[in-house]
Amino acid sequence: MGNYYIPASYFFSHALNAKVMKSPKITSKTIELGSKYSPDFVCSPFKYTLGTMIEGLEKGANVIFQLGGGCRYGYYSELQEQILKDLGYDFLYINFITGGKADVKKIYRELKKIDKKFNPIKALYYLFITTKMIKYMDKIDDYIRKNIGFEVNENEFEKTNDEMLKEFSKTRNYISLYRTYKKYRKKIKSIKVNKKEVLKVGIIGELYTVMEPFSNYFLERELAKFGIEITRFTNAHYLLFEKTKKVKKYLKNTKEYIKYRMGADAHDNVARAKELCEKKYDGIIHIKSSFCTPEIGCMHIIEKICSKYDVPVIFFSFDSNTSEVGIKTRLEAFYEMIEMRKNNEMLPRN
Amino acid sequence: MTIGIPRSMFYYYFNKKWKYFFDYLNINTIISPKTNRKILDNGIKLSTDEMCLSLKSYIGHVDYLKDKCDYILIPRIDNYGYKEQTCTNFLAIYDIINNIFDIKILDYNIDLEHHETELDGLLKLSKILKRTKTKIKKAYEYACTMEGKDKKKIVIDNMNKLSSKKTKVLLIGHSYNLYDSLIGTPIINYLEKLNCEVIYSDRFDYQSTKQTVLKYSKNLYWRYSKQNISSLKYIDKVDGIIFLSTFPCGLDSLVNELVLRKINKPYLNLILDDLGGIAGMETRIESFVDIFEY
């Protein structure tokens, strides 16, 4: 999941004394491998992750960690384990969340299997540092996403971010982590940005697609070329700590459209779409992987909200065959449309 | 006052209960006709492309009923307790319908993890139904006992089929697919024409077959998938298994794939879409049944 491998590998290498292998970058070969062995109409994150796992196992990994979520995601682990075992790989598969709940005892037993000297108190300390690291990463990331593409010297944001991540992975305790965070926050905010009048676009959608295939700021860069600033919502910190608190607030805000929770992130996205419309954004981009059931349900409602507030919206659905070029063309058309609307607003109406 | 009940999705789980419940309260109900081409086409027009076939047909049924009744009954089922969840479409269906159509909806919520039972949901409807709470409670109890009796008969009938001398085929699929006149019925009819005994996966007593699920999958958490898979308790007594699912069904895509890898009986994995041609299916079923004759 993008740059999140750094806090994850930090945690496992310190708490378990294990050697963590960085998962290889997702290429078209990974996707091909993944879709070859997965069922036909499963959503694309399954195919991506399966492909990465196969590549990782081939390079010599012998333990795989997987999490679980509210929708189909919670059931990924069992089928993936079966598929990989049928392919003849020998490994240990550890799933942290089963049936929507984390079973502490079971996790302890599994971790003890990997490392016999496993110490839960030490692990808790490193868990604390890891969560803080995720929080700081997301804060910096938010700022970068808003400004990337507008910088005077090209690639400066990414360079500084990489430096920061390198230093993060070497931290020993919380205080040193906090100091590096402060140092780089200053550094990043001092980077010169050339921003004049910009159009504002919000990105909502299914969490994996929002985070993964374009984690390297692809969408941000493409849109910045046209002078569009982006707002995103979903990040790891939100998913882990804020989501449960915010659901009630979201449902209250969108009373006239939805009454119940719609599963996974669907109701969040409806609430965000409304929020963006009320803030008078110039457009909304909704992205999801194909066959994502909860998002399909909420697409209709988002469309209804957008037509009421008169805000343009575009839907992207990714599967293993989607190419960057096709997306670029559609984005260009979308940009031209919002720009024309903006210009028409400035003209006096008869 | 008339209440419309779409003959799709929830209908196949609750039809008996609703019939007794509303009969006891003396309320008129209208049930949409069996799915036909026109209803499905209307549903497809109104829905988003990637929705599953069953949901599209549900939307078609609601469209048929929308100006023939005062209210349309749409329950929302979140879960039946821990590890007994339902498909996310079941959670969202009320909001989806409410945003597509401009109609009055009678809805109640089943969410046992947050202590909202079916009875609680029905009691909240007392104002709209214009019946007292005590009467609704009585009606619910009556409906439950009557449904239980009917269900026993069905279960016994299904169990008797296991000792039949014909070729026995276990049909695994969600109730709303098995009994839908465009999805499941043509397949069942064809199987019967080929002189097969069809055994339904959802006509077993779930409480007694529950344990079988653990043999195939340890953390399966969908109630209706569990119910389907639990019918594999009687796998030794049948000759073959047919898995029936509709195109992008989220649950079946994962669960069926896992189970297929673990059974060692002849099986056929049928996936239906909205094209409607039955000829291709017939060839596949015929060749599948031919296996048993040799």
XYZ file of C-alpha atoms in Angstrom, chain B residues 1-3 21-22 25-29 71 73 106 108 121-132 136 139:
28
model
C -54.013 0.425 2.723
C -52.114 -1.941 0.447
C -48.511 -2.984 0.855
C -48.149 -11.598 9.586
C -50.200 -9.365 7.321
C -53.342 -7.952 10.962
C -55.890 -7.893 8.137
C -53.783 -5.753 5.796
C -53.914 -6.072 2.024
C -50.730 -7.032 0.254
C -46.159 1.387 0.604
C -41.938 -3.292 2.063
C -41.995 0.559 4.789
C -37.341 -2.220 9.267
C -38.209 -3.258 13.759
C -41.778 -4.364 13.159
C -43.023 -2.691 16.362
C -41.695 0.633 15.096
C -44.077 0.321 12.141
C -47.153 0.366 14.384
C -47.993 3.989 13.628
C -47.919 3.534 9.872
C -49.789 0.224 9.979
C -52.360 1.732 12.387
C -52.316 -1.336 14.627
C -51.477 -1.471 18.337
C -48.272 -6.597 16.155
C -49.150 -11.334 14.876
